[in-house]
Amino acid sequence: MALFNRKSADVPAAGSAAPAALDAALAALTGDYTIDPAHSSLGFTVRHAMVTNVRGVFGDFEGTLSLDGSDVSRSGASLDVRIAGIDTGIADRDGHLRSGDFFDAEKFPLMTFRSTAAEHMDGDTYRITGNLTIKDVTRPLSIDLEFNGSATDVYGNERVGFEGRADILRSDWGLTWNAALETGGVMVSDKVKLSFDISAIKSAPQAA
């Protein structure tokens, strides 16, 4: 079901209580959530040597979601990623990515995202726009997200799930290192595909 918006055409015709039940279900999702790193992943894919893909993850991160079940534009997200946690499965390559040639993790240990807008696209698809900061460069980024649903887990935690994707040009954030190939082209593509698989736990209401 759509998380934030449901058109009247989607509402079952039988029974006048159906719209109220749907509205209550959506309203129940409103609240603040903490991203669960143990059940979430932040991945990236980049073309290597013009012929294959290298995949990796940022394994050390934390973030929050704020969802509004009645007005998606009031929803938002915040994410902090520790560059030291980058992992492509090859230690030497990971060390190079942390170095001054790429992220310069010692000087700029965090990559951050702070949302500035959210909108419903269609069905279960949403778009969140914000500012992505890598090293000392901040630029806008839009992420398309698919709502995977909500559930209460065996420990009583209320969870929501989203999958997302976005493409960026790393050069826009000053990540310009490369090496020319003898056969033409370059070692590392400028385009990077980002992927997000998010599970977030609803925070307990604050005491009055």
PDB file of C-alpha atoms in Angstrom:
ATOM      1  CA  MET A   1       0.000   0.000   0.000  1.00  0.00           C
ATOM      2  CA  ALA A   2       1.053   3.569  -0.431  1.00  0.00           C
ATOM      3  CA  LEU A   3       2.571   4.855   2.783  1.00  0.00           C
ATOM      4  CA  PHE A   4       1.550   8.498   2.801  1.00  0.00           C
ATOM      5  CA  ASN A   5      -1.155   8.966   0.169  1.00  0.00           C
ATOM      6  CA  ARG A   6      -4.057   6.819  -0.922  1.00  0.00           C
ATOM      7  CA  LYS A   7      -6.409   8.039  -3.628  1.00  0.00           C
ATOM      8  CA  SER A   8     -10.117   7.430  -3.267  1.00  0.00           C
ATOM      9  CA  ALA A   9      -9.998   5.026  -6.209  1.00  0.00           C
ATOM     10  CA  ASP A  10      -7.765   2.740  -4.128  1.00  0.00           C
ATOM     11  CA  VAL A  11     -10.260   2.504  -1.290  1.00  0.00           C
ATOM     12  CA  PRO A  12     -12.615  -0.514  -1.301  1.00  0.00           C
ATOM     13  CA  ALA A  13     -16.196   0.475  -2.085  1.00  0.00           C
ATOM     14  CA  ALA A  14     -17.757  -1.974   0.339  1.00  0.00           C
ATOM     15  CA  GLY A  15     -18.244  -0.635   3.851  1.00  0.00           C
ATOM     16  CA  SER A  16     -18.096   2.965   4.933  1.00  0.00           C
ATOM     17  CA  ALA A  17     -15.558   2.094   7.638  1.00  0.00           C
ATOM     18  CA  ALA A  18     -12.833   1.147   5.120  1.00  0.00           C
ATOM     19  CA  PRO A  19     -11.507   4.707   4.500  1.00  0.00           C
ATOM     20  CA  ALA A  20     -11.317   5.403   8.214  1.00  0.00           C
ATOM     21  CA  ALA A  21      -9.433   2.151   8.799  1.00  0.00           C
ATOM     22  CA  LEU A  22      -6.922   3.040   6.087  1.00  0.00           C
ATOM     23  CA  ASP A  23      -6.448   6.540   7.437  1.00  0.00           C
ATOM     24  CA  ALA A  24      -5.819   5.107  10.894  1.00  0.00           C
ATOM     25  CA  ALA A  25      -3.231   2.666   9.537  1.00  0.00           C
ATOM     26  CA  LEU A  26      -1.348   5.458   7.776  1.00  0.00           C
ATOM     27  CA  ALA A  27      -1.539   7.771  10.778  1.00  0.00           C
ATOM     28  CA  ALA A  28      -0.069   5.011  12.951  1.00  0.00           C
ATOM     29  CA  LEU A  29       3.152   5.131  10.908  1.00  0.00           C
ATOM     30  CA  THR A  30       3.726   8.797  11.722  1.00  0.00           C
ATOM     31  CA  GLY A  31       6.693   9.272  14.029  1.00  0.00           C
ATOM     32  CA  ASP A  32      10.454   9.255  14.409  1.00  0.00           C
ATOM     33  CA  TYR A  33      12.514   6.206  13.464  1.00  0.00           C
ATOM     34  CA  THR A  34      16.111   5.102  13.955  1.00  0.00           C
ATOM     35  CA  ILE A  35      17.797   3.237  11.109  1.00  0.00           C
ATOM     36  CA  ASP A  36      18.837  -0.267  12.186  1.00  0.00           C
ATOM     37  CA  PRO A  37      22.363  -0.834  10.759  1.00  0.00           C
ATOM     38  CA  ALA A  38      22.191  -4.577  11.473  1.00  0.00           C
ATOM     39  CA  HIS A  39      19.312  -4.947   9.005  1.00  0.00           C
ATOM     40  CA  SER A  40      20.154  -2.159   6.560  1.00  0.00           C
ATOM     41  CA  SER A  41      22.784  -1.671   3.875  1.00  0.00           C
ATOM     42  CA  LEU A  42      24.290   1.232   1.932  1.00  0.00           C
ATOM     43  CA  GLY A  43      25.923   0.038  -1.261  1.00  0.00           C
ATOM     44  CA  PHE A  44      27.644   1.397  -4.339  1.00  0.00           C
ATOM     45  CA  THR A  45      28.620   0.112  -7.776  1.00  0.00           C
ATOM     46  CA  VAL A  46      31.245   1.638 -10.066  1.00  0.00           C
ATOM     47  CA  ARG A  47      32.598   0.538 -13.451  1.00  0.00           C
ATOM     48  CA  HIS A  48      36.203  -0.672 -13.352  1.00  0.00           C
ATOM     49  CA  ALA A  49      38.562  -0.668 -16.348  1.00  0.00           C
ATOM     50  CA  MET A  50      35.584  -0.026 -18.637  1.00  0.00           C
ATOM     51  CA  VAL A  51      34.569  -3.706 -18.587  1.00  0.00           C
ATOM     52  CA  THR A  52      33.280  -4.807 -15.184  1.00  0.00           C
ATOM     53  CA  ASN A  53      31.688  -3.527 -11.975  1.00  0.00           C
ATOM     54  CA  VAL A  54      33.158  -3.189  -8.511  1.00  0.00           C
ATOM     55  CA  ARG A  55      30.621  -3.332  -5.706  1.00  0.00           C
ATOM     56  CA  GLY A  56      31.056  -2.221  -2.138  1.00  0.00           C
ATOM     57  CA  VAL A  57      29.272  -1.094   0.996  1.00  0.00           C
ATOM     58  CA  PHE A  58      29.596   1.579   3.632  1.00  0.00           C
ATOM     59  CA  GLY A  59      29.440  -0.632   6.690  1.00  0.00           C
ATOM     60  CA  ASP A  60      29.441   1.953   9.474  1.00  0.00           C
ATOM     61  CA  PHE A  61      26.557   4.411   9.545  1.00  0.00           C
ATOM     62  CA  GLU A  62      23.688   5.791  11.592  1.00  0.00           C
ATOM     63  CA  GLY A  63      20.599   7.756  10.710  1.00  0.00           C
ATOM     64  CA  THR A  64      17.027   8.731  11.440  1.00  0.00           C
ATOM     65  CA  LEU A  65      13.733   9.038   9.590  1.00  0.00           C
ATOM     66  CA  SER A  66      10.811  11.290  10.399  1.00  0.00           C
ATOM     67  CA  LEU A  67       7.600  10.100   8.745  1.00  0.00           C
ATOM     68  CA  ASP A  68       4.308  11.951   8.467  1.00  0.00           C
ATOM     69  CA  GLY A  69       1.424   9.692   7.479  1.00  0.00           C
ATOM     70  CA  SER A  70      -0.826  12.580   6.477  1.00  0.00           C
ATOM     71  CA  ASP A  71       1.613  14.919   4.690  1.00  0.00           C
ATOM     72  CA  VAL A  72       4.672  13.398   3.009  1.00  0.00           C
ATOM     73  CA  SER A  73       6.253  16.832   2.523  1.00  0.00           C
ATOM     74  CA  ARG A  74       6.783  16.984   6.274  1.00  0.00           C
ATOM     75  CA  SER A  75       8.840  13.782   6.270  1.00  0.00           C
ATOM     76  CA  GLY A  76      12.629  13.760   6.309  1.00  0.00           C
ATOM     77  CA  ALA A  77      15.848  11.826   6.813  1.00  0.00           C
ATOM     78  CA  SER A  78      19.337  12.266   8.213  1.00  0.00           C
ATOM     79  CA  LEU A  79      22.315   9.983   7.610  1.00  0.00           C
ATOM     80  CA  ASP A  80      25.926   9.946   8.828  1.00  0.00           C
ATOM     81  CA  VAL A  81      28.343   7.519   7.145  1.00  0.00           C
ATOM     82  CA  ARG A  82      31.839   6.835   8.482  1.00  0.00           C
ATOM     83  CA  ILE A  83      34.213   6.543   5.539  1.00  0.00           C
ATOM     84  CA  ALA A  84      36.514   4.231   7.504  1.00  0.00           C
ATOM     85  CA  GLY A  85      33.827   1.548   7.166  1.00  0.00           C
ATOM     86  CA  ILE A  86      34.060   1.324   3.360  1.00  0.00           C
ATOM     87  CA  ASP A  87      34.369  -2.296   2.213  1.00  0.00           C
ATOM     88  CA  THR A  88      34.826  -3.688  -1.301  1.00  0.00           C
ATOM     89  CA  GLY A  89      36.269  -7.001  -0.175  1.00  0.00           C
ATOM     90  CA  ILE A  90      39.858  -6.056  -1.085  1.00  0.00           C
ATOM     91  CA  ALA A  91      41.899  -4.484   1.729  1.00  0.00           C
ATOM     92  CA  ASP A  92      44.361  -2.668  -0.555  1.00  0.00           C
ATOM     93  CA  ARG A  93      41.546  -1.174  -2.615  1.00  0.00           C
ATOM     94  CA  ASP A  94      39.680  -0.092   0.521  1.00  0.00           C
ATOM     95  CA  GLY A  95      42.842   1.587   1.782  1.00  0.00           C
ATOM     96  CA  HIS A  96      43.189   3.463  -1.500  1.00  0.00           C
ATOM     97  CA  LEU A  97      39.579   4.642  -1.290  1.00  0.00           C
ATOM     98  CA  ARG A  98      40.194   5.960   2.241  1.00  0.00           C
ATOM     99  CA  SER A  99      43.345   7.786   1.116  1.00  0.00           C
ATOM    100  CA  GLY A 100      43.741  11.337  -0.140  1.00  0.00           C
ATOM    101  CA  ASP A 101      43.278  10.132  -3.719  1.00  0.00           C
ATOM    102  CA  PHE A 102      39.595   9.579  -2.957  1.00  0.00           C
ATOM    103  CA  PHE A 103      37.746  10.227   0.318  1.00  0.00           C
ATOM    104  CA  ASP A 104      40.680  11.341   2.518  1.00  0.00           C
ATOM    105  CA  ALA A 105      39.015   9.657   5.494  1.00  0.00           C
ATOM    106  CA  GLU A 106      41.526  10.929   8.047  1.00  0.00           C
ATOM    107  CA  LYS A 107      40.694  14.555   7.260  1.00  0.00           C
ATOM    108  CA  PHE A 108      37.029  14.033   6.315  1.00  0.00           C
ATOM    109  CA  PRO A 109      35.795  11.050   8.338  1.00  0.00           C
ATOM    110  CA  LEU A 110      32.072  11.516   7.629  1.00  0.00           C
ATOM    111  CA  MET A 111      29.830  11.561   4.575  1.00  0.00           C
ATOM    112  CA  THR A 112      26.447  13.070   5.437  1.00  0.00           C
ATOM    113  CA  PHE A 113      22.980  13.458   3.968  1.00  0.00           C
ATOM    114  CA  ARG A 114      20.371  15.900   5.259  1.00  0.00           C
ATOM    115  CA  SER A 115      16.986  15.969   3.561  1.00  0.00           C
ATOM    116  CA  THR A 116      15.347  19.200   2.469  1.00  0.00           C
ATOM    117  CA  ALA A 117      12.168  17.909   0.732  1.00  0.00           C
ATOM    118  CA  ALA A 118      10.064  14.780   0.271  1.00  0.00           C
ATOM    119  CA  GLU A 119       7.317  13.946  -2.213  1.00  0.00           C
ATOM    120  CA  HIS A 120       5.074  11.099  -3.304  1.00  0.00           C
ATOM    121  CA  MET A 121       5.724  10.001  -6.893  1.00  0.00           C
ATOM    122  CA  ASP A 122       3.261   7.162  -7.558  1.00  0.00           C
ATOM    123  CA  GLY A 123       2.143   3.952  -5.894  1.00  0.00           C
ATOM    124  CA  ASP A 124       4.699   3.052  -3.235  1.00  0.00           C
ATOM    125  CA  THR A 125       7.431   5.249  -4.745  1.00  0.00           C
ATOM    126  CA  TYR A 126       8.669   8.399  -3.044  1.00  0.00           C
ATOM    127  CA  ARG A 127      11.475  10.862  -3.665  1.00  0.00           C
ATOM    128  CA  ILE A 128      13.567  12.463  -0.981  1.00  0.00           C
ATOM    129  CA  THR A 129      15.846  15.364  -1.856  1.00  0.00           C
ATOM    130  CA  GLY A 130      18.593  16.771   0.292  1.00  0.00           C
ATOM    131  CA  ASN A 131      22.220  17.788   0.619  1.00  0.00           C
ATOM    132  CA  LEU A 132      24.968  15.194   0.306  1.00  0.00           C
ATOM    133  CA  THR A 133      28.317  16.237   1.748  1.00  0.00           C
ATOM    134  CA  ILE A 134      31.512  14.391   0.813  1.00  0.00           C
ATOM    135  CA  LYS A 135      34.829  15.839   1.972  1.00  0.00           C
ATOM    136  CA  ASP A 136      34.213  19.596   1.942  1.00  0.00           C
ATOM    137  CA  VAL A 137      31.694  19.629  -0.931  1.00  0.00           C
ATOM    138  CA  THR A 138      27.919  19.801  -0.457  1.00  0.00           C
ATOM    139  CA  ARG A 139      25.607  19.233  -3.416  1.00  0.00           C
ATOM    140  CA  PRO A 140      21.923  18.334  -3.838  1.00  0.00           C
ATOM    141  CA  LEU A 141      20.924  14.699  -4.256  1.00  0.00           C
ATOM    142  CA  SER A 142      17.531  13.118  -4.963  1.00  0.00           C
ATOM    143  CA  ILE A 143      16.879   9.498  -3.948  1.00  0.00           C
ATOM    144  CA  ASP A 144      13.940   7.469  -5.248  1.00  0.00           C
ATOM    145  CA  LEU A 145      12.575   5.167  -2.555  1.00  0.00           C
ATOM    146  CA  GLU A 146      10.127   2.283  -2.636  1.00  0.00           C
ATOM    147  CA  PHE A 147       8.165   1.627   0.541  1.00  0.00           C
ATOM    148  CA  ASN A 148       8.415  -2.095   1.366  1.00  0.00           C
ATOM    149  CA  GLY A 149       5.908  -2.099   4.201  1.00  0.00           C
ATOM    150  CA  SER A 150       5.669  -2.003   7.975  1.00  0.00           C
ATOM    151  CA  ALA A 151       5.632  -4.706  10.626  1.00  0.00           C
ATOM    152  CA  THR A 152       6.090  -5.410  14.313  1.00  0.00           C
ATOM    153  CA  ASP A 153       9.032  -7.746  14.857  1.00  0.00           C
ATOM    154  CA  VAL A 154       9.307 -10.548  17.435  1.00  0.00           C
ATOM    155  CA  TYR A 155      10.800  -8.100  19.959  1.00  0.00           C
ATOM    156  CA  GLY A 156       7.875  -5.710  19.671  1.00  0.00           C
ATOM    157  CA  ASN A 157       9.710  -3.141  17.559  1.00  0.00           C
ATOM    158  CA  GLU A 158       7.617  -1.290  14.994  1.00  0.00           C
ATOM    159  CA  ARG A 159       9.576  -1.281  11.722  1.00  0.00           C
ATOM    160  CA  VAL A 160       9.318   0.277   8.287  1.00  0.00           C
ATOM    161  CA  GLY A 161      11.353  -0.688   5.231  1.00  0.00           C
ATOM    162  CA  PHE A 162      12.504   1.198   2.149  1.00  0.00           C
ATOM    163  CA  GLU A 163      14.668   0.411  -0.881  1.00  0.00           C
ATOM    164  CA  GLY A 164      16.292   3.277  -2.752  1.00  0.00           C
ATOM    165  CA  ARG A 165      18.670   4.165  -5.544  1.00  0.00           C
ATOM    166  CA  ALA A 166      20.465   7.177  -6.980  1.00  0.00           C
ATOM    167  CA  ASP A 167      23.214   7.858  -9.509  1.00  0.00           C
ATOM    168  CA  ILE A 168      25.912  10.441  -8.940  1.00  0.00           C
ATOM    169  CA  LEU A 169      29.035  11.698 -10.688  1.00  0.00           C
ATOM    170  CA  ARG A 170      31.843  11.399  -8.162  1.00  0.00           C
ATOM    171  CA  SER A 171      33.672  14.305  -9.780  1.00  0.00           C
ATOM    172  CA  ASP A 172      30.859  16.589  -8.586  1.00  0.00           C
ATOM    173  CA  TRP A 173      32.187  15.981  -5.058  1.00  0.00           C
ATOM    174  CA  GLY A 174      35.858  16.337  -5.965  1.00  0.00           C
ATOM    175  CA  LEU A 175      36.590  12.591  -6.235  1.00  0.00           C
ATOM    176  CA  THR A 176      38.542  12.866  -9.463  1.00  0.00           C
ATOM    177  CA  TRP A 177      41.442  10.382  -9.173  1.00  0.00           C
ATOM    178  CA  ASN A 178      41.826   8.167 -12.238  1.00  0.00           C
ATOM    179  CA  ALA A 179      44.325   6.378 -14.471  1.00  0.00           C
ATOM    180  CA  ALA A 180      44.308   6.120 -18.232  1.00  0.00           C
ATOM    181  CA  LEU A 181      44.178   2.674 -19.854  1.00  0.00           C
ATOM    182  CA  GLU A 182      46.512   1.738 -22.689  1.00  0.00           C
ATOM    183  CA  THR A 183      43.519   0.570 -24.712  1.00  0.00           C
ATOM    184  CA  GLY A 184      41.645   3.829 -24.140  1.00  0.00           C
ATOM    185  CA  GLY A 185      39.284   4.936 -21.442  1.00  0.00           C
ATOM    186  CA  VAL A 186      39.968   5.163 -17.716  1.00  0.00           C
ATOM    187  CA  MET A 187      40.371   2.854 -14.754  1.00  0.00           C
ATOM    188  CA  VAL A 188      37.385   4.117 -12.721  1.00  0.00           C
ATOM    189  CA  SER A 189      34.141   5.498 -14.123  1.00  0.00           C
ATOM    190  CA  ASP A 190      32.841   8.869 -13.001  1.00  0.00           C
ATOM    191  CA  LYS A 191      29.320   7.523 -12.552  1.00  0.00           C
ATOM    192  CA  VAL A 192      28.563   5.764  -9.273  1.00  0.00           C
ATOM    193  CA  LYS A 193      25.335   3.900  -8.579  1.00  0.00           C
ATOM    194  CA  LEU A 194      24.161   4.148  -4.975  1.00  0.00           C
ATOM    195  CA  SER A 195      21.752   1.681  -3.376  1.00  0.00           C
ATOM    196  CA  PHE A 196      19.886   1.815  -0.077  1.00  0.00           C
ATOM    197  CA  ASP A 197      18.095  -0.978   1.775  1.00  0.00           C
ATOM    198  CA  ILE A 198      16.716   0.507   4.966  1.00  0.00           C
ATOM    199  CA  SER A 199      14.989  -0.973   7.990  1.00  0.00           C
ATOM    200  CA  ALA A 200      14.101   1.569  10.669  1.00  0.00           C
ATOM    201  CA  ILE A 201      12.645   1.163  14.162  1.00  0.00           C
ATOM    202  CA  LYS A 202      10.025   3.530  15.529  1.00  0.00           C
ATOM    203  CA  SER A 203      11.090   5.480  18.587  1.00  0.00           C
ATOM    204  CA  ALA A 204       9.010   5.326  21.740  1.00  0.00           C
ATOM    205  CA  PRO A 205       6.817   8.399  22.282  1.00  0.00           C
ATOM    206  CA  GLN A 206       8.347  11.063  24.491  1.00  0.00           C
ATOM    207  CA  ALA A 207       6.793  11.345  27.925  1.00  0.00           C
ATOM    208  CA  ALA A 208       4.752  14.509  28.427  1.00  0.00           C
TER     209      ALA A 208
END
